[in-house]
PDB file of C-alpha atoms in Angstrom:
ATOM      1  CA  UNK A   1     -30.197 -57.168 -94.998  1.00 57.00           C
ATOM      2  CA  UNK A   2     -29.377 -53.441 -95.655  1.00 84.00           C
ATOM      3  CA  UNK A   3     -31.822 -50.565 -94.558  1.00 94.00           C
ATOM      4  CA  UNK A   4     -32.138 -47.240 -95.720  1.00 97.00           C
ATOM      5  CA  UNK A   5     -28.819 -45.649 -95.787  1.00 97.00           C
ATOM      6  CA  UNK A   6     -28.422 -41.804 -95.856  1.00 98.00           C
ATOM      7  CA  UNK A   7     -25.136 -39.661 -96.729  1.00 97.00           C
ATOM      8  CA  UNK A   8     -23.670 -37.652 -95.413  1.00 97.00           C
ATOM      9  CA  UNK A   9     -24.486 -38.408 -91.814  1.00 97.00           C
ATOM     10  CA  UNK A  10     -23.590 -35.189 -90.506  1.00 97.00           C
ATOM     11  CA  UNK A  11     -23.241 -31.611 -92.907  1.00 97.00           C
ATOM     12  CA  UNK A  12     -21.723 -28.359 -91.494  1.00 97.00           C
ATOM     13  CA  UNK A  13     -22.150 -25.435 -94.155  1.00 97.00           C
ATOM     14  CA  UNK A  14     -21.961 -21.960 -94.258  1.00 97.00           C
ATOM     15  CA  UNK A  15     -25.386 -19.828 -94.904  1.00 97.00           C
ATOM     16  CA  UNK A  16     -26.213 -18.890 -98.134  1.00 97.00           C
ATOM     17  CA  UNK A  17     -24.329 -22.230 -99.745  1.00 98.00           C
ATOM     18  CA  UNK A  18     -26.324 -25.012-101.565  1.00 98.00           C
ATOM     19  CA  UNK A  19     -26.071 -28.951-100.227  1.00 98.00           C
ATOM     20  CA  UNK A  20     -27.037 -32.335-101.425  1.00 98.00           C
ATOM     21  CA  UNK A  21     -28.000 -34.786 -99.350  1.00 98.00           C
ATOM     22  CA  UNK A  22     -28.592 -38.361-100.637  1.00 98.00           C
ATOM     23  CA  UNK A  23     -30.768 -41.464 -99.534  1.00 98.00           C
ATOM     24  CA  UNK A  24     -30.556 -45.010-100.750  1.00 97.00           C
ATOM     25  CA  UNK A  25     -33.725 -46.828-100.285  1.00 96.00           C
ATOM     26  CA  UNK A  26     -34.184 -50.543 -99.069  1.00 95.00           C
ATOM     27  CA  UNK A  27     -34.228 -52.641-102.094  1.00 92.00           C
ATOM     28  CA  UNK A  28     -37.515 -53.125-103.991  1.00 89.00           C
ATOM     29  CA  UNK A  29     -39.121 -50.244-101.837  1.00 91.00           C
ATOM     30  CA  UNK A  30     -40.871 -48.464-104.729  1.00 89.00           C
ATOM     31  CA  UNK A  31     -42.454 -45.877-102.438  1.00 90.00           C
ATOM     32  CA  UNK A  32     -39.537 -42.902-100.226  1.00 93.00           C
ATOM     33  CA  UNK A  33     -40.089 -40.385 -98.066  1.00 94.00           C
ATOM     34  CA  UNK A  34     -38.495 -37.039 -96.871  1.00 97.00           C
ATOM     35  CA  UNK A  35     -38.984 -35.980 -92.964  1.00 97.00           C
ATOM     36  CA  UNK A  36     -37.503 -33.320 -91.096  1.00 97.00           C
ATOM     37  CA  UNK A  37     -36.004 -33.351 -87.232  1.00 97.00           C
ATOM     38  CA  UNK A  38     -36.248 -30.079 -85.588  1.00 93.00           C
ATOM     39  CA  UNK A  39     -34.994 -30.019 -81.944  1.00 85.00           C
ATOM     40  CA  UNK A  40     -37.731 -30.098 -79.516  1.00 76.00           C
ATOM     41  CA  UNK A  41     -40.087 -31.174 -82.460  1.00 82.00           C
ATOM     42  CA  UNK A  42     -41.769 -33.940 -84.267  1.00 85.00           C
ATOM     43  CA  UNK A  43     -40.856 -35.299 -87.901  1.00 95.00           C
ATOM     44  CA  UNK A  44     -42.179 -33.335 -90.285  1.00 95.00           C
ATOM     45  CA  UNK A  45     -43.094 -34.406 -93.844  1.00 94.00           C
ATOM     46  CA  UNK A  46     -41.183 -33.064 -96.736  1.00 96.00           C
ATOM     47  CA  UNK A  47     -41.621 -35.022 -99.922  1.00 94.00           C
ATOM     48  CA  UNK A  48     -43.252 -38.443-100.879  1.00 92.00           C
ATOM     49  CA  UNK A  49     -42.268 -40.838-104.530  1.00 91.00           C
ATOM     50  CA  UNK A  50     -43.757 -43.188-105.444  1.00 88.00           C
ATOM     51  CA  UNK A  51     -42.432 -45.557-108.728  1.00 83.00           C
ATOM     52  CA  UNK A  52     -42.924 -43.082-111.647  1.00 82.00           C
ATOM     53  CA  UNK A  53     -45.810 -41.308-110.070  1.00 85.00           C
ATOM     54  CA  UNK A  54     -45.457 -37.153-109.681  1.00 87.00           C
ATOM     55  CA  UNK A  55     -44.159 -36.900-106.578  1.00 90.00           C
ATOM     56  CA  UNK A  56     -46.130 -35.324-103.367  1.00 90.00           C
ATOM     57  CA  UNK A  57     -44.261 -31.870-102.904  1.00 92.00           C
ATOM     58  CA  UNK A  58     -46.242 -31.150-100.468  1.00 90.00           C
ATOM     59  CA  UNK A  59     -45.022 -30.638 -97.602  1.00 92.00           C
ATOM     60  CA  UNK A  60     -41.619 -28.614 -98.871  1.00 96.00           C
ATOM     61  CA  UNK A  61     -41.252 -25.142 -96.730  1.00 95.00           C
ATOM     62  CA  UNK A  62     -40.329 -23.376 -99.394  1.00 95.00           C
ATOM     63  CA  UNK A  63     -38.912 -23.237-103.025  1.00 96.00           C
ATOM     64  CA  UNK A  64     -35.365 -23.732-101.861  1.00 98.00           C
ATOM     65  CA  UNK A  65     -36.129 -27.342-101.176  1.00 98.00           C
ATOM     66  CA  UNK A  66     -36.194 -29.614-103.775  1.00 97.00           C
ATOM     67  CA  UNK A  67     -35.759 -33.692-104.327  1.00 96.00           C
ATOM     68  CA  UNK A  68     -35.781 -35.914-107.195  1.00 95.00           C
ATOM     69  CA  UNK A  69     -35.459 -39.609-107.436  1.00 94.00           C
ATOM     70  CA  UNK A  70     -33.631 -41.316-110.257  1.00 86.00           C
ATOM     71  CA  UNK A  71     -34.148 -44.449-111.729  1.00 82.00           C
ATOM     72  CA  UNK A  72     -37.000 -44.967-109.154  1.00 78.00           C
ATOM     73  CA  UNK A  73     -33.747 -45.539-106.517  1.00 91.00           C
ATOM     74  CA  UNK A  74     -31.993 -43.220-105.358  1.00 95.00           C
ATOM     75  CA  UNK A  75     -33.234 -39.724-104.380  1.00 97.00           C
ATOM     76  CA  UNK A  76     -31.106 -36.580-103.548  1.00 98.00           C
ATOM     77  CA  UNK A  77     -32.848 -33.853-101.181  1.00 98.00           C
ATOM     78  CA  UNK A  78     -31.216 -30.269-102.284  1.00 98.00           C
ATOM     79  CA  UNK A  79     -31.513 -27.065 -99.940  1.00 98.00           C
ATOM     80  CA  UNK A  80     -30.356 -23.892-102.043  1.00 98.00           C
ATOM     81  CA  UNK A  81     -29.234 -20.997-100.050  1.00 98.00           C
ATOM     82  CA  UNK A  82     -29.350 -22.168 -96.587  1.00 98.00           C
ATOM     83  CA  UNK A  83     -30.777 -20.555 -93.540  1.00 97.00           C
ATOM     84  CA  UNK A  84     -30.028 -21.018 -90.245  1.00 95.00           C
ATOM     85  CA  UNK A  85     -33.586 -22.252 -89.483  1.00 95.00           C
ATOM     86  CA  UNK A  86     -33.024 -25.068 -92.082  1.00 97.00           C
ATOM     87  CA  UNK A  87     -30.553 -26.741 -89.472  1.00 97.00           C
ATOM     88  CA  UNK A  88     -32.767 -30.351 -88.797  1.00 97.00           C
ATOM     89  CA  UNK A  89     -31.899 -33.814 -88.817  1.00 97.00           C
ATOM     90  CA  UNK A  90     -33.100 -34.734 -92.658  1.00 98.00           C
ATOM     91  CA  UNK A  91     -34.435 -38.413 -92.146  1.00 98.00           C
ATOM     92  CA  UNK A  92     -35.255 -40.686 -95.620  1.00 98.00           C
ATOM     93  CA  UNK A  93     -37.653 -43.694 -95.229  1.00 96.00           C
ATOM     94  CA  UNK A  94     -38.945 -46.494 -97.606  1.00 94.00           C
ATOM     95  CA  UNK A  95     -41.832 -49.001 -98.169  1.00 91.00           C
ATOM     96  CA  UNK A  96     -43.135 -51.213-100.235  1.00 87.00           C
ATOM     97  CA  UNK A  97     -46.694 -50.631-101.861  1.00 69.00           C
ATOM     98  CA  UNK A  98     -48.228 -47.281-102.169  1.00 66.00           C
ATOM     99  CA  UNK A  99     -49.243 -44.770 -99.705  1.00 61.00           C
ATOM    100  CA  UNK A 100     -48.204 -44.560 -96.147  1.00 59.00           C
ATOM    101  CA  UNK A 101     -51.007 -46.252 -94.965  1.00 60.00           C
ATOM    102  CA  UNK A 102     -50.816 -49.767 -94.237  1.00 69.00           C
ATOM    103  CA  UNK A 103     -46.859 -50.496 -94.898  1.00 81.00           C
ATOM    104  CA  UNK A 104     -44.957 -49.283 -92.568  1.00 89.00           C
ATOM    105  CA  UNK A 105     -42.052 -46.907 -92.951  1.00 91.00           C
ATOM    106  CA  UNK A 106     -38.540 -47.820 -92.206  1.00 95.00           C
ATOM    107  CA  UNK A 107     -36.040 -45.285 -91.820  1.00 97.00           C
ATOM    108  CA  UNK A 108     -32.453 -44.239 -92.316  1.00 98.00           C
ATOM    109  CA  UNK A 109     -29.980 -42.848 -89.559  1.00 97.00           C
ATOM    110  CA  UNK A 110     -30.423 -39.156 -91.216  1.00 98.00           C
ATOM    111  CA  UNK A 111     -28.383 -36.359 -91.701  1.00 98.00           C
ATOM    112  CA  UNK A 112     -27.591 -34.001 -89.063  1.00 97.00           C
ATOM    113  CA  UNK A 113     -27.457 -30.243 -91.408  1.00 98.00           C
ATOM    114  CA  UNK A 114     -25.840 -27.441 -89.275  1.00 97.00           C
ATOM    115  CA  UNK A 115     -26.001 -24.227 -91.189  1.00 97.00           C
ATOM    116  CA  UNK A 116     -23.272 -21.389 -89.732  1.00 94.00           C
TER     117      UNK A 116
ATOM    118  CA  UNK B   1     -56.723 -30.603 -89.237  1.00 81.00           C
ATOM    119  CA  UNK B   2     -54.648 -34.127 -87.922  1.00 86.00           C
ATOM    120  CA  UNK B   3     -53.289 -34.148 -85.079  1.00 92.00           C
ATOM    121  CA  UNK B   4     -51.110 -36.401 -82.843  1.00 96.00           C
ATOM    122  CA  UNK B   5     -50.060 -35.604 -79.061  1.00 97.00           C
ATOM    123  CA  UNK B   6     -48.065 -37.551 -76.557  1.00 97.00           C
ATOM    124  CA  UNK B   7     -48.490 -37.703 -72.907  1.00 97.00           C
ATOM    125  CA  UNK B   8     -45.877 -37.581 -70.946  1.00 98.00           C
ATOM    126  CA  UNK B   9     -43.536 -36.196 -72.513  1.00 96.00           C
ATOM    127  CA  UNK B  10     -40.389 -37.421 -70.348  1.00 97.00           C
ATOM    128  CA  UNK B  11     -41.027 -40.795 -67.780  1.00 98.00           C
ATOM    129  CA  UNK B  12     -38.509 -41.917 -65.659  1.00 98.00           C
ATOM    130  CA  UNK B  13     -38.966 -45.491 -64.553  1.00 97.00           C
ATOM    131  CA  UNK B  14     -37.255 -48.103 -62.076  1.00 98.00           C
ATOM    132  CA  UNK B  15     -36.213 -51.589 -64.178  1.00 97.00           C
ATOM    133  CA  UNK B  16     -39.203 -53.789 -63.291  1.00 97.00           C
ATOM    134  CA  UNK B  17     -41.528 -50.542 -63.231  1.00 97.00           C
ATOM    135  CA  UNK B  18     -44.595 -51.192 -65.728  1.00 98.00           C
ATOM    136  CA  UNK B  19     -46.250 -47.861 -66.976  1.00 98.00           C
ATOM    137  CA  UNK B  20     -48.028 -46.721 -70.238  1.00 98.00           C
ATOM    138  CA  UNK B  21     -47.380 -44.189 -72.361  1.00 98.00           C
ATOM    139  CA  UNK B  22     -50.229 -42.432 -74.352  1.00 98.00           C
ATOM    140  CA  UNK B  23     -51.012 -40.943 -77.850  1.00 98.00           C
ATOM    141  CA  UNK B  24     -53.702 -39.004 -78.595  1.00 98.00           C
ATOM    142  CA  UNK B  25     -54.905 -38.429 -82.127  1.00 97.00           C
ATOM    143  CA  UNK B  26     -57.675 -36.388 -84.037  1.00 94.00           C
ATOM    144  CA  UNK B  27     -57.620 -37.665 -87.885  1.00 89.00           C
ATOM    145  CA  UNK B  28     -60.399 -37.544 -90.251  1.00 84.00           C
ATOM    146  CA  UNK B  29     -60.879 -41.127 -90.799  1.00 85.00           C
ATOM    147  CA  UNK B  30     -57.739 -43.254 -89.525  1.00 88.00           C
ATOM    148  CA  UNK B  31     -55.835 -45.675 -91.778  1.00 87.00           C
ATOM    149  CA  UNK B  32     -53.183 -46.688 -89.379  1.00 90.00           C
ATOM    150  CA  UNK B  33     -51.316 -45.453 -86.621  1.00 94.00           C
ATOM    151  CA  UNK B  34     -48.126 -46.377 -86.233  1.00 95.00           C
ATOM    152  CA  UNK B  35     -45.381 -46.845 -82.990  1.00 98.00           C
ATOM    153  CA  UNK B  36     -41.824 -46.164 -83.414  1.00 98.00           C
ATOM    154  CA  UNK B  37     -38.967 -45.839 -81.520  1.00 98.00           C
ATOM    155  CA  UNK B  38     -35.925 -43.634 -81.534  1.00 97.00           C
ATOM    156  CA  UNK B  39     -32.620 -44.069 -79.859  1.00 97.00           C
ATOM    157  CA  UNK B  40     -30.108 -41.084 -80.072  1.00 95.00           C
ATOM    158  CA  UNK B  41     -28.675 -39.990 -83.063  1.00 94.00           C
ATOM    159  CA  UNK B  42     -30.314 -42.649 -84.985  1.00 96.00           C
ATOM    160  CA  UNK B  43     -33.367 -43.050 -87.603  1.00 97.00           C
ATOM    161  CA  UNK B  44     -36.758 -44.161 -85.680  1.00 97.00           C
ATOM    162  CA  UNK B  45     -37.590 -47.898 -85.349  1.00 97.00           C
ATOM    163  CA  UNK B  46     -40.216 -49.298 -86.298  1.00 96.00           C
ATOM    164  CA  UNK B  47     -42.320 -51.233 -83.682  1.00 97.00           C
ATOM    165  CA  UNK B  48     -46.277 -52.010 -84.329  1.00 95.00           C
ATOM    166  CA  UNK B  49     -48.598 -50.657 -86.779  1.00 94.00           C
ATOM    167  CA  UNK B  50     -52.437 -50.709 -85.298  1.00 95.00           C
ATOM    168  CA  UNK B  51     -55.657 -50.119 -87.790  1.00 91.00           C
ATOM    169  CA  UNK B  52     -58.658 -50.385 -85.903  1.00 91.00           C
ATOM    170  CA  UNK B  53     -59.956 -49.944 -82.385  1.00 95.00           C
ATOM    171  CA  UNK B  54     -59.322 -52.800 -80.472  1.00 96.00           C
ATOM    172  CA  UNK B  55     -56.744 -54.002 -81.819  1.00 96.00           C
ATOM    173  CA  UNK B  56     -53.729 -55.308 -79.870  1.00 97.00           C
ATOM    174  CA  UNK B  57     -50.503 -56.280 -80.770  1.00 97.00           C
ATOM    175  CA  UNK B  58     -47.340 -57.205 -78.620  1.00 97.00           C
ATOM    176  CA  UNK B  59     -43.749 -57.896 -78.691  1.00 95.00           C
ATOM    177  CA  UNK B  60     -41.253 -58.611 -75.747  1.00 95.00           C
ATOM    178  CA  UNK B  61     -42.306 -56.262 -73.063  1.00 97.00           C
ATOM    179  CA  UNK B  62     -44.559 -53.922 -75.275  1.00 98.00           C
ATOM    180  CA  UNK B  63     -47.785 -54.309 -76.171  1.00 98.00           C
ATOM    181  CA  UNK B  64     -49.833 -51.564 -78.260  1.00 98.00           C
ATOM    182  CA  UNK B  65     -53.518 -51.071 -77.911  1.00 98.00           C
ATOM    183  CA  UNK B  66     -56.196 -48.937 -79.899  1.00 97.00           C
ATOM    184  CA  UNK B  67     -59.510 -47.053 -79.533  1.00 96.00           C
ATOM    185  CA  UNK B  68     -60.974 -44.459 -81.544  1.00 94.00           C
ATOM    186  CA  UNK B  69     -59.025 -41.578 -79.879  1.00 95.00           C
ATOM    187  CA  UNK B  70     -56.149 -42.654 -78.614  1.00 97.00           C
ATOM    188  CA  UNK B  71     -53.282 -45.573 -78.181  1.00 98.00           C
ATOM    189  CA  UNK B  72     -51.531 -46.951 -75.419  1.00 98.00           C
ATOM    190  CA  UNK B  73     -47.848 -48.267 -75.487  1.00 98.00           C
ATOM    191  CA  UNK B  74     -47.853 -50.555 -72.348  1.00 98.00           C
ATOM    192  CA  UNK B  75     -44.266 -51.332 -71.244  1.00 98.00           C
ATOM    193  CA  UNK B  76     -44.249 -54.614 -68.547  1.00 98.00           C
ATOM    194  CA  UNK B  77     -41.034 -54.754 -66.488  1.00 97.00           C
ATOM    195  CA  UNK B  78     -38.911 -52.530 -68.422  1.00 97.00           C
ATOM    196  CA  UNK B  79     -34.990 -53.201 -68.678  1.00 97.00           C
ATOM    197  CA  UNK B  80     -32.582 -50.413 -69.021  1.00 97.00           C
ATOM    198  CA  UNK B  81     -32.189 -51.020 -72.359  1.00 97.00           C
ATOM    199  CA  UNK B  82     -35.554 -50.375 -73.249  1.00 98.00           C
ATOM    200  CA  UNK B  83     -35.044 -46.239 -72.810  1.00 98.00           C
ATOM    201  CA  UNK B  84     -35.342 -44.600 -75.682  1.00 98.00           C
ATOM    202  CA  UNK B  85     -37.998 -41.845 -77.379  1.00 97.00           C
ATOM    203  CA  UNK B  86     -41.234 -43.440 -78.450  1.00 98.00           C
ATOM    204  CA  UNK B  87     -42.877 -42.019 -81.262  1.00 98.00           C
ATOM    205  CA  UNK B  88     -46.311 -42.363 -82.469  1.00 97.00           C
ATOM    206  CA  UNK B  89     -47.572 -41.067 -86.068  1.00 95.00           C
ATOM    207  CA  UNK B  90     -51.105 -41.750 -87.678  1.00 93.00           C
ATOM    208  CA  UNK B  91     -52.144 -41.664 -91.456  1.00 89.00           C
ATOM    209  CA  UNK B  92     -55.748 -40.332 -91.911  1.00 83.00           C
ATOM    210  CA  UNK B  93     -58.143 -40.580 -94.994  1.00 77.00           C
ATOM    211  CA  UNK B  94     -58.289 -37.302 -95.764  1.00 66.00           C
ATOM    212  CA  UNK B  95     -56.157 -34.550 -97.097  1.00 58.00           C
ATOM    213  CA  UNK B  96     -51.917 -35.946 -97.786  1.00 53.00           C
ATOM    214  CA  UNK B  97     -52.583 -39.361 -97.759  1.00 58.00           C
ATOM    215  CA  UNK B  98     -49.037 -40.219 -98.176  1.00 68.00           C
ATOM    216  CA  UNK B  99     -47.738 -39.150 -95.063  1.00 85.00           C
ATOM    217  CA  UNK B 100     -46.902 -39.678 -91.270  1.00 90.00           C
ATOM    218  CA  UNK B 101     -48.605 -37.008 -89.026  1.00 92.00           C
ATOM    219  CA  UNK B 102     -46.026 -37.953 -85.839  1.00 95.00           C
ATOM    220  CA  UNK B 103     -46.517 -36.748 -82.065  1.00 96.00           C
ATOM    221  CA  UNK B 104     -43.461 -35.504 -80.233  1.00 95.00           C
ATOM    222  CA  UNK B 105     -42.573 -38.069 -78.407  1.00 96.00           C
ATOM    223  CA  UNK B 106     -42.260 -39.360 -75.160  1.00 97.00           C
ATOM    224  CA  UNK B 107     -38.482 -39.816 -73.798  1.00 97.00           C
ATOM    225  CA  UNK B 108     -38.534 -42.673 -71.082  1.00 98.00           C
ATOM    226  CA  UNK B 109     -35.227 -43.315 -68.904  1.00 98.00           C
ATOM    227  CA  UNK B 110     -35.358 -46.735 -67.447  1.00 98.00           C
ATOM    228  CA  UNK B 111     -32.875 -47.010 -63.959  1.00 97.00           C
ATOM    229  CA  UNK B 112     -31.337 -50.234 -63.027  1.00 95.00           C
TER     230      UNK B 112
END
């Protein structure tokens, strides 16, 4: 069946320019997440939904990050202005149920952001 | 605060080499740890998810073990095609509970 698919799988942008980067969640997964990749590393949590619930913003660096999911689908991760240090492999990941605990995660192939 | 660290953090092995690889965690009450792993340039995989101490599970030539500090990701006879970056992430009771804390990772390169 299909997984979590993320697009685009690789972004080059200039700094200072806005980008959208989208995730498609396994079907019937009611709960997504948000990670980022830095080289050298671990994941690092960004944002969690879960069905119509107020999302968990907390672990966005800063207020140039934001994410919204529609239709309890689809979610878009937007970086405004980017820095350099927001280059990272942005990885999506869905379960079912709530919480992280207990259902495991699956994850997409990411996107690989290089800011210029 | 959680915490998750991974020892080694690179293993080299010969095909047919068993080792272990270890993950060390501090959490303030654990719901589940989790293995994954990660080949290049894609998404990690997921592999076992462990809840209390002494718990076991296995598949092929892995088997994952718990205790109240720390897991163990055994690897029996590994095949080349078993190298790839291990990751290990817990979810504790308090503070987020909604999200991964992951170790770095340990890289392992098996040689035929």
């Amino acid at each position: 069946g299909a997984g979590v698919s993320q697009s685009p799988s690789n972004k080059v942008t200039e700094k200072g320019k806005d980008v959208e980067l989208r995730c498609d969640p396994i079907s019937g997964h009611t709960a997504l997440y948000w990670y980022r990749q830095s080289l050298g590393q671990g994941l690092e949590f960004l944002i969690y939904f879960q069905g119509n619930s107020a999302p968990d913003k907390s672990g966005l660096p800063s207020d140039r990050f934001s994410a919204e999911r529609t239709g309890g689908s689809v979610s878009t991760l937007t970086i405004q202005r980017t820095q350099q240090e927001d280059s990272a492999v942005y990885l999506c990941a869905s379960s079912t149920g709530q919480g992280a605990n207990n259902q495991p995660q699956h994850f997409g192939d990411g996107t690989r952001l290089s800011i210029l | 605060e959680d915490q998750v660290t991974q020892s080694p953090e690179a293993l080299r092995l010969q095909e047919g080499e068993s080792s272990s690889l270890n993950c060390s965690y501090t959490v303030s009450g654990l719901r589940g740890l989790f293995w994954y792993r990660q080949d290049p340039g894609k998404g990690p995989e997921f592999l076992f998810t462990l809840y209390s101490a002494g718990e076991e599970k296995e598949k092929e030539r892995l088997k994952a073990t718990l205790t109240k500090k720390e897991s163990f990701l055994h690897i029996t006879a590994p095949k080349p095609e078993d190298s790839a970056t291990y990751l290990c992430a817990v979810v504790g009771r308090g503070g987020a509970t909604n999200k991964l804390i992951f170790g770095t990772g340990t890289l392992l390169a098996v040689q035929p």
